[in-house]
């Protein structure tokens, strides 16, 4: 029997299991998936928790509900990957040999990377993150009783998972404080290491205008060195200071610790991966997908989904001894919640920055690219259903994995 | 492709002034590129950074990140910001004749 081992049962790992289980011959292949956590979190929902739009119940389901029949599921920490021996060691010492390995171990925030963030005395007092369920829930509690002051949202360093989420957070904060009747008592400042609101020039300008319109102050090119929690300020490497009453941080994002323990990652524990085929740069029988890669694409569920289409095809080619196809183009597709029941949609890849137009049907939509509409907001809210019912199950979706220029205006 | 002349040698550069081909670079170009970046004199500390970046790039084919310069090169991040004010990763890469560090999305 040949063995396919999938590490990680988040968005990417679950989709791969669901796509491959029905097509791999059961008399030839054993599929095993390993994860340490029984709960599947709908991560795009974390954003809505601080504002009371979603509760914890709205964003969780048991992982086991999403695994296809015939796949062995192991709930365990992974101790080490031994890629030269084609083996993985679990925390209880059990050894899992494999013929092919798909690594989908994701990324997570690591607040300990920034001096004074976790250990300065302010953590979960007036410093919160919303990239973890616990952080988002703690922030919801805090915001409920907050009477106003300086809200600073700081992106520590790039790359981060879902690079639009911090912007959505400030847009929603502007809306939420307005609803609470205290917007005039809150100053909102967005502090980022990027030269503007976003990475890609046209979208950066478009989103920058939104910040201005909503009276959100933008501080760009700010590379945080430390948090001075005693004095409630963040300090950059070039000694600029920003004071806060409430700090919402997006800490350094890093790949899983097991990647570091296995010596397979870069300085942020992301795995060097061919950006078009998704094969490991070093090991032929290892593929990497989702946030675990070092690809210069967004770390986002939509990217994991588009990658899955390419990896599915390439995996089947690999086991048939055929050359891999360089078909992944960096395609990302992000709904950006902009507050007051509206949203923006962006669609881009490695080479083409977000452009205006209609999506997914050229000229028709129903969604509008790089434009703020109510329909885009409904798309975002509907997406949770799509995620649980179609996307995770690896179902065919009415959109192509590769970005399409049709419907876009230059 | 635009060109520039450093240390008497004409080289291809990108629109932002990064050398297109890292192999075109020689050490005597560095002070001239540095001047354009507002760094009047390259000290031993600057050279430590430039040489680490060149060697690391040669070995791995990738421009080292600030984190890597700290972890592997032993160059404290605060020093980097003092040596190459503003945008150390970009400035140092430019002076070292490497491309623009890959922007992350």
mmCIF file with all atom_site columns, C-alpha atoms in Angstrom, chain B:
data_model
loop_
_atom_site.group_PDB
_atom_site.id
_atom_site.type_symbol
_atom_site.label_atom_id
_atom_site.label_alt_id
_atom_site.label_comp_id
_atom_site.label_asym_id
_atom_site.label_entity_id
_atom_site.label_seq_id
_atom_site.pdbx_PDB_ins_code
_atom_site.Cartn_x
_atom_site.Cartn_y
_atom_site.Cartn_z
_atom_site.occupancy
_atom_site.B_iso_or_equiv
_atom_site.pdbx_formal_charge
_atom_site.auth_seq_id
_atom_site.auth_comp_id
_atom_site.auth_asym_id
_atom_site.auth_atom_id
_atom_site.pdbx_PDB_model_num
ATOM 1   C CA . UNK B 1 1   ? 15.816 48.990 -19.389 1.00 0.00 ? 1   UNK B CA 1
ATOM 2   C CA . UNK B 1 2   ? 17.486 52.103 -17.870 1.00 0.00 ? 2   UNK B CA 1
ATOM 3   C CA . UNK B 1 3   ? 21.201 52.032 -17.191 1.00 0.00 ? 3   UNK B CA 1
ATOM 4   C CA . UNK B 1 4   ? 23.489 53.691 -14.679 1.00 0.00 ? 4   UNK B CA 1
ATOM 5   C CA . UNK B 1 5   ? 27.214 54.131 -14.475 1.00 0.00 ? 5   UNK B CA 1
ATOM 6   C CA . UNK B 1 6   ? 28.952 53.258 -11.221 1.00 0.00 ? 6   UNK B CA 1
ATOM 7   C CA . UNK B 1 7   ? 32.730 53.103 -10.786 1.00 0.00 ? 7   UNK B CA 1
ATOM 8   C CA . UNK B 1 8   ? 33.118 53.616 -14.534 1.00 0.00 ? 8   UNK B CA 1
ATOM 9   C CA . UNK B 1 9   ? 30.962 50.630 -15.438 1.00 0.00 ? 9   UNK B CA 1
ATOM 10  C CA . UNK B 1 10  ? 27.557 50.900 -17.078 1.00 0.00 ? 10  UNK B CA 1
ATOM 11  C CA . UNK B 1 11  ? 24.979 48.518 -15.672 1.00 0.00 ? 11  UNK B CA 1
ATOM 12  C CA . UNK B 1 12  ? 21.312 47.790 -16.234 1.00 0.00 ? 12  UNK B CA 1
ATOM 13  C CA . UNK B 1 13  ? 19.014 48.924 -13.430 1.00 0.00 ? 13  UNK B CA 1
ATOM 14  C CA . UNK B 1 14  ? 15.293 48.653 -12.705 1.00 0.00 ? 14  UNK B CA 1
ATOM 15  C CA . UNK B 1 15  ? 13.008 51.677 -12.665 1.00 0.00 ? 15  UNK B CA 1
ATOM 16  C CA . UNK B 1 16  ? 13.701 51.952 -8.958  1.00 0.00 ? 16  UNK B CA 1
ATOM 17  C CA . UNK B 1 17  ? 17.451 51.804 -9.472  1.00 0.00 ? 17  UNK B CA 1
ATOM 18  C CA . UNK B 1 18  ? 18.172 48.237 -8.329  1.00 0.00 ? 18  UNK B CA 1
ATOM 19  C CA . UNK B 1 19  ? 20.832 46.399 -10.319 1.00 0.00 ? 19  UNK B CA 1
ATOM 20  C CA . UNK B 1 20  ? 19.201 43.940 -12.679 1.00 0.00 ? 20  UNK B CA 1
ATOM 21  C CA . UNK B 1 21  ? 22.085 41.502 -12.565 1.00 0.00 ? 21  UNK B CA 1
ATOM 22  C CA . UNK B 1 22  ? 23.784 41.059 -9.169  1.00 0.00 ? 22  UNK B CA 1
ATOM 23  C CA . UNK B 1 23  ? 26.889 39.740 -10.949 1.00 0.00 ? 23  UNK B CA 1
ATOM 24  C CA . UNK B 1 24  ? 27.469 43.180 -12.499 1.00 0.00 ? 24  UNK B CA 1
ATOM 25  C CA . UNK B 1 25  ? 28.210 44.523 -9.024  1.00 0.00 ? 25  UNK B CA 1
ATOM 26  C CA . UNK B 1 26  ? 31.704 45.175 -7.755  1.00 0.00 ? 26  UNK B CA 1
ATOM 27  C CA . UNK B 1 27  ? 32.694 46.486 -4.337  1.00 0.00 ? 27  UNK B CA 1
ATOM 28  C CA . UNK B 1 28  ? 33.856 49.829 -5.726  1.00 0.00 ? 28  UNK B CA 1
ATOM 29  C CA . UNK B 1 29  ? 30.309 50.572 -6.901  1.00 0.00 ? 29  UNK B CA 1
ATOM 30  C CA . UNK B 1 30  ? 28.889 50.397 -3.388  1.00 0.00 ? 30  UNK B CA 1
ATOM 31  C CA . UNK B 1 31  ? 30.087 53.817 -2.137  1.00 0.00 ? 31  UNK B CA 1
ATOM 32  C CA . UNK B 1 32  ? 28.578 55.517 -5.192  1.00 0.00 ? 32  UNK B CA 1
ATOM 33  C CA . UNK B 1 33  ? 25.200 53.787 -4.818  1.00 0.00 ? 33  UNK B CA 1
ATOM 34  C CA . UNK B 1 34  ? 25.310 54.553 -1.083  1.00 0.00 ? 34  UNK B CA 1
ATOM 35  C CA . UNK B 1 35  ? 25.758 58.272 -1.779  1.00 0.00 ? 35  UNK B CA 1
ATOM 36  C CA . UNK B 1 36  ? 22.609 58.234 -3.901  1.00 0.00 ? 36  UNK B CA 1
ATOM 37  C CA . UNK B 1 37  ? 20.834 56.687 -0.919  1.00 0.00 ? 37  UNK B CA 1
ATOM 38  C CA . UNK B 1 38  ? 22.055 59.479 1.326   1.00 0.00 ? 38  UNK B CA 1
ATOM 39  C CA . UNK B 1 39  ? 24.838 57.520 3.003   1.00 0.00 ? 39  UNK B CA 1
ATOM 40  C CA . UNK B 1 40  ? 28.019 59.576 2.667   1.00 0.00 ? 40  UNK B CA 1
ATOM 41  C CA . UNK B 1 41  ? 30.499 57.027 3.913   1.00 0.00 ? 41  UNK B CA 1
ATOM 42  C CA . UNK B 1 42  ? 30.422 53.254 4.202   1.00 0.00 ? 42  UNK B CA 1
ATOM 43  C CA . UNK B 1 43  ? 31.898 52.195 7.537   1.00 0.00 ? 43  UNK B CA 1
ATOM 44  C CA . UNK B 1 44  ? 33.138 48.735 8.515   1.00 0.00 ? 44  UNK B CA 1
ATOM 45  C CA . UNK B 1 45  ? 29.703 48.075 9.988   1.00 0.00 ? 45  UNK B CA 1
ATOM 46  C CA . UNK B 1 46  ? 28.057 48.903 6.661   1.00 0.00 ? 46  UNK B CA 1
ATOM 47  C CA . UNK B 1 47  ? 30.470 46.541 4.942   1.00 0.00 ? 47  UNK B CA 1
ATOM 48  C CA . UNK B 1 48  ? 29.712 43.771 7.397   1.00 0.00 ? 48  UNK B CA 1
ATOM 49  C CA . UNK B 1 49  ? 26.065 44.012 6.347   1.00 0.00 ? 49  UNK B CA 1
ATOM 50  C CA . UNK B 1 50  ? 26.800 44.282 2.626   1.00 0.00 ? 50  UNK B CA 1
ATOM 51  C CA . UNK B 1 51  ? 29.178 41.327 2.652   1.00 0.00 ? 51  UNK B CA 1
ATOM 52  C CA . UNK B 1 52  ? 26.797 39.172 4.664   1.00 0.00 ? 52  UNK B CA 1
ATOM 53  C CA . UNK B 1 53  ? 24.007 39.965 2.214   1.00 0.00 ? 53  UNK B CA 1
ATOM 54  C CA . UNK B 1 54  ? 26.169 39.151 -0.797  1.00 0.00 ? 54  UNK B CA 1
ATOM 55  C CA . UNK B 1 55  ? 27.381 35.863 0.655   1.00 0.00 ? 55  UNK B CA 1
ATOM 56  C CA . UNK B 1 56  ? 23.975 34.801 1.861   1.00 0.00 ? 56  UNK B CA 1
ATOM 57  C CA . UNK B 1 57  ? 22.466 35.657 -1.513  1.00 0.00 ? 57  UNK B CA 1
ATOM 58  C CA . UNK B 1 58  ? 25.151 33.668 -3.295  1.00 0.00 ? 58  UNK B CA 1
ATOM 59  C CA . UNK B 1 59  ? 24.458 30.675 -1.091  1.00 0.00 ? 59  UNK B CA 1
ATOM 60  C CA . UNK B 1 60  ? 20.660 30.717 -1.088  1.00 0.00 ? 60  UNK B CA 1
ATOM 61  C CA . UNK B 1 61  ? 19.688 32.791 -4.114  1.00 0.00 ? 61  UNK B CA 1
ATOM 62  C CA . UNK B 1 62  ? 17.508 34.952 -1.908  1.00 0.00 ? 62  UNK B CA 1
ATOM 63  C CA . UNK B 1 63  ? 17.992 38.388 -0.407  1.00 0.00 ? 63  UNK B CA 1
ATOM 64  C CA . UNK B 1 64  ? 18.198 37.911 3.364   1.00 0.00 ? 64  UNK B CA 1
ATOM 65  C CA . UNK B 1 65  ? 15.461 39.440 5.469   1.00 0.00 ? 65  UNK B CA 1
ATOM 66  C CA . UNK B 1 66  ? 16.114 41.703 8.437   1.00 0.00 ? 66  UNK B CA 1
ATOM 67  C CA . UNK B 1 67  ? 15.255 38.750 10.678  1.00 0.00 ? 67  UNK B CA 1
ATOM 68  C CA . UNK B 1 68  ? 17.811 36.576 8.919   1.00 0.00 ? 68  UNK B CA 1
ATOM 69  C CA . UNK B 1 69  ? 20.459 39.269 9.211   1.00 0.00 ? 69  UNK B CA 1
ATOM 70  C CA . UNK B 1 70  ? 19.803 39.240 12.956  1.00 0.00 ? 70  UNK B CA 1
ATOM 71  C CA . UNK B 1 71  ? 19.515 35.468 13.424  1.00 0.00 ? 71  UNK B CA 1
ATOM 72  C CA . UNK B 1 72  ? 22.205 34.295 11.027  1.00 0.00 ? 72  UNK B CA 1
ATOM 73  C CA . UNK B 1 73  ? 24.311 37.374 10.313  1.00 0.00 ? 73  UNK B CA 1
ATOM 74  C CA . UNK B 1 74  ? 24.427 38.497 13.950  1.00 0.00 ? 74  UNK B CA 1
ATOM 75  C CA . UNK B 1 75  ? 23.484 42.062 13.005  1.00 0.00 ? 75  UNK B CA 1
ATOM 76  C CA . UNK B 1 76  ? 21.124 43.633 15.570  1.00 0.00 ? 76  UNK B CA 1
ATOM 77  C CA . UNK B 1 77  ? 18.032 45.124 13.951  1.00 0.00 ? 77  UNK B CA 1
ATOM 78  C CA . UNK B 1 78  ? 18.505 48.440 15.747  1.00 0.00 ? 78  UNK B CA 1
ATOM 79  C CA . UNK B 1 79  ? 21.973 48.719 14.148  1.00 0.00 ? 79  UNK B CA 1
ATOM 80  C CA . UNK B 1 80  ? 20.549 48.092 10.689  1.00 0.00 ? 80  UNK B CA 1
ATOM 81  C CA . UNK B 1 81  ? 18.135 50.965 11.120  1.00 0.00 ? 81  UNK B CA 1
ATOM 82  C CA . UNK B 1 82  ? 20.954 53.253 12.228  1.00 0.00 ? 82  UNK B CA 1
ATOM 83  C CA . UNK B 1 83  ? 23.236 52.203 9.362   1.00 0.00 ? 83  UNK B CA 1
ATOM 84  C CA . UNK B 1 84  ? 20.610 52.349 6.623   1.00 0.00 ? 84  UNK B CA 1
ATOM 85  C CA . UNK B 1 85  ? 18.006 54.804 7.905   1.00 0.00 ? 85  UNK B CA 1
ATOM 86  C CA . UNK B 1 86  ? 14.424 54.553 6.716   1.00 0.00 ? 86  UNK B CA 1
ATOM 87  C CA . UNK B 1 87  ? 14.204 51.272 4.855   1.00 0.00 ? 87  UNK B CA 1
ATOM 88  C CA . UNK B 1 88  ? 17.250 49.182 5.789   1.00 0.00 ? 88  UNK B CA 1
ATOM 89  C CA . UNK B 1 89  ? 16.371 46.018 3.881   1.00 0.00 ? 89  UNK B CA 1
ATOM 90  C CA . UNK B 1 90  ? 15.740 47.924 0.657   1.00 0.00 ? 90  UNK B CA 1
ATOM 91  C CA . UNK B 1 91  ? 18.635 50.356 0.975   1.00 0.00 ? 91  UNK B CA 1
ATOM 92  C CA . UNK B 1 92  ? 21.189 47.737 1.950   1.00 0.00 ? 92  UNK B CA 1
ATOM 93  C CA . UNK B 1 93  ? 20.070 45.438 -0.875  1.00 0.00 ? 93  UNK B CA 1
ATOM 94  C CA . UNK B 1 94  ? 20.395 48.272 -3.366  1.00 0.00 ? 94  UNK B CA 1
ATOM 95  C CA . UNK B 1 95  ? 23.892 49.196 -2.202  1.00 0.00 ? 95  UNK B CA 1
ATOM 96  C CA . UNK B 1 96  ? 24.886 45.520 -2.241  1.00 0.00 ? 96  UNK B CA 1
ATOM 97  C CA . UNK B 1 97  ? 23.846 45.323 -5.891  1.00 0.00 ? 97  UNK B CA 1
ATOM 98  C CA . UNK B 1 98  ? 20.983 42.931 -5.210  1.00 0.00 ? 98  UNK B CA 1
ATOM 99  C CA . UNK B 1 99  ? 17.435 43.240 -6.482  1.00 0.00 ? 99  UNK B CA 1
ATOM 100 C CA . UNK B 1 100 ? 14.541 44.693 -4.578  1.00 0.00 ? 100 UNK B CA 1
ATOM 101 C CA . UNK B 1 101 ? 13.650 42.432 -1.643  1.00 0.00 ? 101 UNK B CA 1
ATOM 102 C CA . UNK B 1 102 ? 10.458 40.627 -2.565  1.00 0.00 ? 102 UNK B CA 1
ATOM 103 C CA . UNK B 1 103 ? 7.549  42.554 -1.154  1.00 0.00 ? 103 UNK B CA 1
ATOM 104 C CA . UNK B 1 104 ? 5.161  40.413 0.775   1.00 0.00 ? 104 UNK B CA 1
ATOM 105 C CA . UNK B 1 105 ? 1.475  40.641 0.134   1.00 0.00 ? 105 UNK B CA 1
#
